[in-house]
Amino acid sequence: MVSPFLFFPGERLSLAELTAACLDGVLVAIGEGYMPADAAETTWMRARSLGPLTGERLAAVRLSAAWVHGGALAEPYPHHLQRASGRRARMAGAGRVVYHDVLLDPVDVVEIGGVAVATPTRTLADLSRLGHHEAAAQWARSDPALAEQARQWILDRPRVPYGRRALDVLDGMMLADALPGDAAHEDASGDDPPPTTRGRLGSGERHDEVTR
């Protein structure tokens, strides 16, 4: 699927040509591609720009999905991807991805621009329970209806890990503690339950976890 407003290296222009266009102010980087500097950044373009990373077996999740849906303004680095296929994927991405090797429930996946992305409800629920408290709180404040859907998603799954924490965030009880360092702290102290394997998979990082 080729868009007149989205360019990938080697598709129509070389990486050198795309880089030169960026230096001239004609293009700007987005995901794994480039777009005209004067074009409107859309949900479709953000999702499609991650296609080279997700392929057919992975879905954009967490902060990456929030960015695609417009719940986070800045593109995250690295991107978070999760398995959306019964077959495990071989990762690539030159260190730009964190891979979560647990199958994402199909009901929590939406396809945008040919790219699998976690639904807004699942994304906000995951941000709330897995350490991205500030991003979750900001998104919840801006979209109360979505916050209620995420809250119900958690209530419908009483055994989901860190559900109480997520409800506190969504209910506004942890806003004062939602500091920029939350995500990094949680990743270091138990964001994901103890992994069975953690290391490098291809050029991306792999996290085997039990959070679903």
PDB file of C-alpha atoms in Angstrom:
ATOM      1  CA  MET A   1       0.000   0.000   0.000  1.00  0.00           C
ATOM      2  CA  VAL A   2       1.726   3.173  -1.252  1.00  0.00           C
ATOM      3  CA  SER A   3       0.648   6.578   0.011  1.00  0.00           C
ATOM      4  CA  PRO A   4       1.537   9.784  -1.868  1.00  0.00           C
ATOM      5  CA  PHE A   5       2.199  11.364   1.518  1.00  0.00           C
ATOM      6  CA  LEU A   6       4.389   8.665   3.071  1.00  0.00           C
ATOM      7  CA  PHE A   7       7.846   7.649   1.903  1.00  0.00           C
ATOM      8  CA  PHE A   8       9.988   4.689   2.969  1.00  0.00           C
ATOM      9  CA  PRO A   9      13.673   4.271   2.091  1.00  0.00           C
ATOM     10  CA  GLY A  10      14.070   2.310  -1.117  1.00  0.00           C
ATOM     11  CA  GLU A  11      10.398   2.426  -2.053  1.00  0.00           C
ATOM     12  CA  ARG A  12      10.453   5.481  -4.331  1.00  0.00           C
ATOM     13  CA  LEU A  13      13.442   7.392  -3.033  1.00  0.00           C
ATOM     14  CA  SER A  14      16.725   6.270  -1.538  1.00  0.00           C
ATOM     15  CA  LEU A  15      17.621   6.934   2.081  1.00  0.00           C
ATOM     16  CA  ALA A  16      20.152   9.533   0.903  1.00  0.00           C
ATOM     17  CA  GLU A  17      17.472  11.353  -1.096  1.00  0.00           C
ATOM     18  CA  LEU A  18      15.028  11.264   1.809  1.00  0.00           C
ATOM     19  CA  THR A  19      17.673  12.547   4.198  1.00  0.00           C
ATOM     20  CA  ALA A  20      18.511  15.393   1.827  1.00  0.00           C
ATOM     21  CA  ALA A  21      14.817  16.291   1.590  1.00  0.00           C
ATOM     22  CA  CYS A  22      14.659  16.429   5.394  1.00  0.00           C
ATOM     23  CA  LEU A  23      17.675  18.731   5.510  1.00  0.00           C
ATOM     24  CA  ASP A  24      15.956  20.987   2.977  1.00  0.00           C
ATOM     25  CA  GLY A  25      12.840  21.101   5.141  1.00  0.00           C
ATOM     26  CA  VAL A  26      10.707  19.330   2.557  1.00  0.00           C
ATOM     27  CA  LEU A  27      10.155  16.129   4.547  1.00  0.00           C
ATOM     28  CA  VAL A  28      10.019  15.193   8.230  1.00  0.00           C
ATOM     29  CA  ALA A  29      10.545  11.784   9.811  1.00  0.00           C
ATOM     30  CA  ILE A  30       7.567   9.783  11.053  1.00  0.00           C
ATOM     31  CA  GLY A  31       7.893   6.240  12.351  1.00  0.00           C
ATOM     32  CA  GLU A  32      10.070   4.309   9.926  1.00  0.00           C
ATOM     33  CA  GLY A  33       9.241   6.687   7.068  1.00  0.00           C
ATOM     34  CA  TYR A  34       8.995  10.304   6.032  1.00  0.00           C
ATOM     35  CA  MET A  35       6.128  12.650   5.231  1.00  0.00           C
ATOM     36  CA  PRO A  36       5.830  16.120   3.648  1.00  0.00           C
ATOM     37  CA  ALA A  37       6.580  18.812   6.186  1.00  0.00           C
ATOM     38  CA  ASP A  38       3.379  20.659   5.306  1.00  0.00           C
ATOM     39  CA  ALA A  39       1.076  17.613   5.376  1.00  0.00           C
ATOM     40  CA  ALA A  40      -1.326  16.899   8.229  1.00  0.00           C
ATOM     41  CA  GLU A  41      -0.221  14.003  10.424  1.00  0.00           C
ATOM     42  CA  THR A  42      -3.137  11.563  10.614  1.00  0.00           C
ATOM     43  CA  THR A  43      -3.887   8.383  12.524  1.00  0.00           C
ATOM     44  CA  TRP A  44      -3.548   6.442   9.271  1.00  0.00           C
ATOM     45  CA  MET A  45      -0.117   7.904   8.546  1.00  0.00           C
ATOM     46  CA  ARG A  46       1.175   7.253  12.059  1.00  0.00           C
ATOM     47  CA  ALA A  47       0.016   3.650  11.931  1.00  0.00           C
ATOM     48  CA  ARG A  48       1.253   3.033   8.407  1.00  0.00           C
ATOM     49  CA  SER A  49       4.651   4.507   9.260  1.00  0.00           C
ATOM     50  CA  LEU A  50       5.181   1.605  11.679  1.00  0.00           C
ATOM     51  CA  GLY A  51       4.490  -1.046   9.037  1.00  0.00           C
ATOM     52  CA  PRO A  52       8.162  -1.907   8.467  1.00  0.00           C
ATOM     53  CA  LEU A  53       8.457  -2.658  12.201  1.00  0.00           C
ATOM     54  CA  THR A  54       5.231  -4.591  12.778  1.00  0.00           C
ATOM     55  CA  GLY A  55       5.085  -6.666   9.601  1.00  0.00           C
ATOM     56  CA  GLU A  56       2.143  -9.081   9.570  1.00  0.00           C
ATOM     57  CA  ARG A  57       2.629 -10.669  13.002  1.00  0.00           C
ATOM     58  CA  LEU A  58       3.088  -7.801  15.446  1.00  0.00           C
ATOM     59  CA  ALA A  59       0.916  -5.002  16.779  1.00  0.00           C
ATOM     60  CA  ALA A  60       1.853  -1.571  18.048  1.00  0.00           C
ATOM     61  CA  VAL A  61       1.024  -1.368  21.761  1.00  0.00           C
ATOM     62  CA  ARG A  62       1.434   0.836  24.837  1.00  0.00           C
ATOM     63  CA  LEU A  63       2.935   4.277  24.070  1.00  0.00           C
ATOM     64  CA  SER A  64       3.275   3.415  20.383  1.00  0.00           C
ATOM     65  CA  ALA A  65      -0.429   2.649  20.110  1.00  0.00           C
ATOM     66  CA  ALA A  66      -1.259   5.757  22.152  1.00  0.00           C
ATOM     67  CA  TRP A  67       0.733   7.851  19.673  1.00  0.00           C
ATOM     68  CA  VAL A  68      -1.058   6.251  16.717  1.00  0.00           C
ATOM     69  CA  HIS A  69      -4.474   6.952  18.261  1.00  0.00           C
ATOM     70  CA  GLY A  70      -3.555  10.522  19.177  1.00  0.00           C
ATOM     71  CA  GLY A  71      -3.519   9.876  22.911  1.00  0.00           C
ATOM     72  CA  ALA A  72       0.185  10.761  23.099  1.00  0.00           C
ATOM     73  CA  LEU A  73       1.490  13.730  21.148  1.00  0.00           C
ATOM     74  CA  ALA A  74       5.148  12.738  20.836  1.00  0.00           C
ATOM     75  CA  GLU A  75       6.337   9.671  18.978  1.00  0.00           C
ATOM     76  CA  PRO A  76       7.861   7.284  21.538  1.00  0.00           C
ATOM     77  CA  TYR A  77      11.344   5.849  21.421  1.00  0.00           C
ATOM     78  CA  PRO A  78      11.705   2.934  21.387  1.00  0.00           C
ATOM     79  CA  HIS A  79       8.440   1.625  19.948  1.00  0.00           C
ATOM     80  CA  HIS A  80       6.585  -1.140  21.794  1.00  0.00           C
ATOM     81  CA  LEU A  81       5.393  -4.124  19.764  1.00  0.00           C
ATOM     82  CA  GLN A  82       3.484  -7.225  20.853  1.00  0.00           C
ATOM     83  CA  ARG A  83       2.765 -10.505  19.123  1.00  0.00           C
ATOM     84  CA  ALA A  84      -0.577 -10.480  17.297  1.00  0.00           C
ATOM     85  CA  SER A  85      -0.138 -13.804  15.542  1.00  0.00           C
ATOM     86  CA  GLY A  86       0.024 -17.399  16.723  1.00  0.00           C
ATOM     87  CA  ARG A  87       3.461 -17.633  15.145  1.00  0.00           C
ATOM     88  CA  ARG A  88       6.404 -15.922  16.808  1.00  0.00           C
ATOM     89  CA  ALA A  89       8.078 -13.188  14.814  1.00  0.00           C
ATOM     90  CA  ARG A  90      11.701 -12.569  13.962  1.00  0.00           C
ATOM     91  CA  MET A  91      12.463  -9.069  15.131  1.00  0.00           C
ATOM     92  CA  ALA A  92      14.226  -6.313  13.269  1.00  0.00           C
ATOM     93  CA  GLY A  93      14.370  -2.609  13.917  1.00  0.00           C
ATOM     94  CA  ALA A  94      17.928  -1.565  14.757  1.00  0.00           C
ATOM     95  CA  GLY A  95      17.179  -1.161  18.458  1.00  0.00           C
ATOM     96  CA  ARG A  96      14.048   0.918  17.869  1.00  0.00           C
ATOM     97  CA  VAL A  97      11.660  -1.613  19.408  1.00  0.00           C
ATOM     98  CA  VAL A  98      10.839  -3.387  22.648  1.00  0.00           C
ATOM     99  CA  TYR A  99       9.145  -6.708  21.888  1.00  0.00           C
ATOM    100  CA  HIS A 100       6.545  -8.219  24.245  1.00  0.00           C
ATOM    101  CA  ASP A 101       6.209 -11.904  23.410  1.00  0.00           C
ATOM    102  CA  VAL A 102       2.685 -12.579  24.637  1.00  0.00           C
ATOM    103  CA  LEU A 103      -0.146 -13.076  22.183  1.00  0.00           C
ATOM    104  CA  LEU A 104      -2.422 -10.044  22.116  1.00  0.00           C
ATOM    105  CA  ASP A 105      -6.114 -10.927  22.329  1.00  0.00           C
ATOM    106  CA  PRO A 106      -7.631 -10.415  18.842  1.00  0.00           C
ATOM    107  CA  VAL A 107     -10.540  -8.469  20.348  1.00  0.00           C
ATOM    108  CA  ASP A 108      -7.999  -5.883  21.514  1.00  0.00           C
ATOM    109  CA  VAL A 109      -6.564  -5.301  18.032  1.00  0.00           C
ATOM    110  CA  VAL A 110      -7.673  -2.903  15.309  1.00  0.00           C
ATOM    111  CA  GLU A 111      -6.129  -2.629  11.838  1.00  0.00           C
ATOM    112  CA  ILE A 112      -5.211   0.854  10.608  1.00  0.00           C
ATOM    113  CA  GLY A 113      -3.468   1.330   7.297  1.00  0.00           C
ATOM    114  CA  GLY A 114      -2.744  -2.372   7.138  1.00  0.00           C
ATOM    115  CA  VAL A 115      -0.974  -2.253  10.525  1.00  0.00           C
ATOM    116  CA  ALA A 116      -2.220  -3.986  13.680  1.00  0.00           C
ATOM    117  CA  VAL A 117      -2.601  -1.617  16.628  1.00  0.00           C
ATOM    118  CA  ALA A 118      -3.963  -2.215  20.130  1.00  0.00           C
ATOM    119  CA  THR A 119      -7.392  -0.643  20.519  1.00  0.00           C
ATOM    120  CA  PRO A 120      -7.614   2.684  22.369  1.00  0.00           C
ATOM    121  CA  THR A 121      -9.352   0.945  25.288  1.00  0.00           C
ATOM    122  CA  ARG A 122      -6.683  -1.740  25.656  1.00  0.00           C
ATOM    123  CA  THR A 123      -3.936   0.824  25.172  1.00  0.00           C
ATOM    124  CA  LEU A 124      -5.149   3.125  27.929  1.00  0.00           C
ATOM    125  CA  ALA A 125      -5.686   0.169  30.260  1.00  0.00           C
ATOM    126  CA  ASP A 126      -2.126  -1.031  29.623  1.00  0.00           C
ATOM    127  CA  LEU A 127      -0.600   2.418  30.102  1.00  0.00           C
ATOM    128  CA  SER A 128      -2.456   2.736  33.407  1.00  0.00           C
ATOM    129  CA  ARG A 129      -1.335  -0.606  34.812  1.00  0.00           C
ATOM    130  CA  LEU A 130       2.160  -0.945  33.348  1.00  0.00           C
ATOM    131  CA  GLY A 131       3.904   2.134  34.616  1.00  0.00           C
ATOM    132  CA  HIS A 132       3.127   4.884  32.102  1.00  0.00           C
ATOM    133  CA  HIS A 133       1.029   6.721  34.650  1.00  0.00           C
ATOM    134  CA  GLU A 134       1.527  10.279  33.456  1.00  0.00           C
ATOM    135  CA  ALA A 135       0.656   9.475  29.848  1.00  0.00           C
ATOM    136  CA  ALA A 136      -2.366   7.475  30.997  1.00  0.00           C
ATOM    137  CA  ALA A 137      -3.579  10.223  33.319  1.00  0.00           C
ATOM    138  CA  GLN A 138      -3.287  12.901  30.629  1.00  0.00           C
ATOM    139  CA  TRP A 139      -5.139  10.796  28.070  1.00  0.00           C
ATOM    140  CA  ALA A 140      -7.831   9.848  30.585  1.00  0.00           C
ATOM    141  CA  ARG A 141      -8.412  13.511  31.461  1.00  0.00           C
ATOM    142  CA  SER A 142      -8.748  14.439  27.794  1.00  0.00           C
ATOM    143  CA  ASP A 143     -11.156  11.588  26.994  1.00  0.00           C
ATOM    144  CA  PRO A 144     -13.356  10.636  29.976  1.00  0.00           C
ATOM    145  CA  ALA A 145     -15.454   8.264  27.874  1.00  0.00           C
ATOM    146  CA  LEU A 146     -12.380   6.272  26.866  1.00  0.00           C
ATOM    147  CA  ALA A 147     -11.169   6.303  30.476  1.00  0.00           C
ATOM    148  CA  GLU A 148     -14.440   4.694  31.538  1.00  0.00           C
ATOM    149  CA  GLN A 149     -14.096   2.052  28.811  1.00  0.00           C
ATOM    150  CA  ALA A 150     -10.553   1.266  29.995  1.00  0.00           C
ATOM    151  CA  ARG A 151     -11.779   1.087  33.572  1.00  0.00           C
ATOM    152  CA  GLN A 152     -14.492  -1.377  32.542  1.00  0.00           C
ATOM    153  CA  TRP A 153     -11.932  -3.436  30.586  1.00  0.00           C
ATOM    154  CA  ILE A 154      -9.974  -3.881  33.806  1.00  0.00           C
ATOM    155  CA  LEU A 155     -13.045  -4.597  35.938  1.00  0.00           C
ATOM    156  CA  ASP A 156     -14.073  -7.294  33.480  1.00  0.00           C
ATOM    157  CA  ARG A 157     -10.696  -8.987  34.061  1.00  0.00           C
ATOM    158  CA  PRO A 158     -10.259  -9.169  37.862  1.00  0.00           C
ATOM    159  CA  ARG A 159      -7.086 -11.264  37.546  1.00  0.00           C
ATOM    160  CA  VAL A 160      -5.264  -8.938  35.178  1.00  0.00           C
ATOM    161  CA  PRO A 161      -1.872  -7.957  36.695  1.00  0.00           C
ATOM    162  CA  TYR A 162      -1.710  -4.514  38.322  1.00  0.00           C
ATOM    163  CA  GLY A 163      -5.413  -3.875  37.850  1.00  0.00           C
ATOM    164  CA  ARG A 164      -5.770  -2.031  41.171  1.00  0.00           C
ATOM    165  CA  ARG A 165      -2.948   0.300  40.193  1.00  0.00           C
ATOM    166  CA  ALA A 166      -4.635   0.995  36.865  1.00  0.00           C
ATOM    167  CA  LEU A 167      -7.966   1.789  38.505  1.00  0.00           C
ATOM    168  CA  ASP A 168      -6.231   4.228  40.839  1.00  0.00           C
ATOM    169  CA  VAL A 169      -4.695   6.031  37.863  1.00  0.00           C
ATOM    170  CA  LEU A 170      -7.948   6.124  35.918  1.00  0.00           C
ATOM    171  CA  ASP A 171      -9.870   7.291  38.973  1.00  0.00           C
ATOM    172  CA  GLY A 172      -7.437  10.168  39.407  1.00  0.00           C
ATOM    173  CA  MET A 173      -6.001   8.930  42.699  1.00  0.00           C
ATOM    174  CA  MET A 174      -2.402   8.787  41.481  1.00  0.00           C
ATOM    175  CA  LEU A 175      -2.125  11.985  39.429  1.00  0.00           C
ATOM    176  CA  ALA A 176       0.088  13.678  41.989  1.00  0.00           C
ATOM    177  CA  ASP A 177       2.500  10.753  41.800  1.00  0.00           C
ATOM    178  CA  ALA A 178       2.526  10.571  38.015  1.00  0.00           C
ATOM    179  CA  LEU A 179       6.090  11.736  37.422  1.00  0.00           C
ATOM    180  CA  PRO A 180       7.986  11.587  34.123  1.00  0.00           C
ATOM    181  CA  GLY A 181      10.239   8.876  35.500  1.00  0.00           C
ATOM    182  CA  ASP A 182       7.396   6.503  36.302  1.00  0.00           C
ATOM    183  CA  ALA A 183       7.725   4.360  33.197  1.00  0.00           C
ATOM    184  CA  ALA A 184      11.456   3.878  33.588  1.00  0.00           C
ATOM    185  CA  HIS A 185      11.092   3.122  37.283  1.00  0.00           C
ATOM    186  CA  GLU A 186       8.389   0.548  36.662  1.00  0.00           C
ATOM    187  CA  ASP A 187      10.384  -1.126  33.904  1.00  0.00           C
ATOM    188  CA  ALA A 188      13.281  -1.526  36.315  1.00  0.00           C
ATOM    189  CA  SER A 189      11.290  -2.635  39.354  1.00  0.00           C
ATOM    190  CA  GLY A 190       8.688  -4.993  38.014  1.00  0.00           C
ATOM    191  CA  ASP A 191       6.636  -3.429  35.218  1.00  0.00           C
ATOM    192  CA  ASP A 192       6.589  -6.847  33.585  1.00  0.00           C
ATOM    193  CA  PRO A 193       6.487  -9.924  35.842  1.00  0.00           C
ATOM    194  CA  PRO A 194       9.731 -11.921  36.007  1.00  0.00           C
ATOM    195  CA  PRO A 195      10.528 -12.926  32.406  1.00  0.00           C
ATOM    196  CA  THR A 196      11.374 -16.407  31.257  1.00  0.00           C
ATOM    197  CA  THR A 197      13.721 -14.942  28.686  1.00  0.00           C
ATOM    198  CA  ARG A 198      15.040 -11.437  28.308  1.00  0.00           C
ATOM    199  CA  GLY A 199      17.654 -10.470  25.815  1.00  0.00           C
ATOM    200  CA  ARG A 200      18.238  -9.428  22.263  1.00  0.00           C
ATOM    201  CA  LEU A 201      16.139 -10.868  19.482  1.00  0.00           C
ATOM    202  CA  GLY A 202      17.620  -9.817  16.186  1.00  0.00           C
ATOM    203  CA  SER A 203      18.238  -6.118  16.717  1.00  0.00           C
ATOM    204  CA  GLY A 204      15.232  -5.456  18.946  1.00  0.00           C
ATOM    205  CA  GLU A 205      14.743  -6.167  22.618  1.00  0.00           C
ATOM    206  CA  ARG A 206      12.501  -9.019  23.697  1.00  0.00           C
ATOM    207  CA  HIS A 207      10.422  -9.178  26.861  1.00  0.00           C
ATOM    208  CA  ASP A 208       8.695 -12.483  27.619  1.00  0.00           C
ATOM    209  CA  GLU A 209       5.918 -11.659  30.059  1.00  0.00           C
ATOM    210  CA  VAL A 210       2.672 -12.958  31.478  1.00  0.00           C
ATOM    211  CA  THR A 211       0.706  -9.707  31.218  1.00  0.00           C
ATOM    212  CA  ARG A 212      -2.139 -10.106  28.787  1.00  0.00           C
TER     213      ARG A 212
END
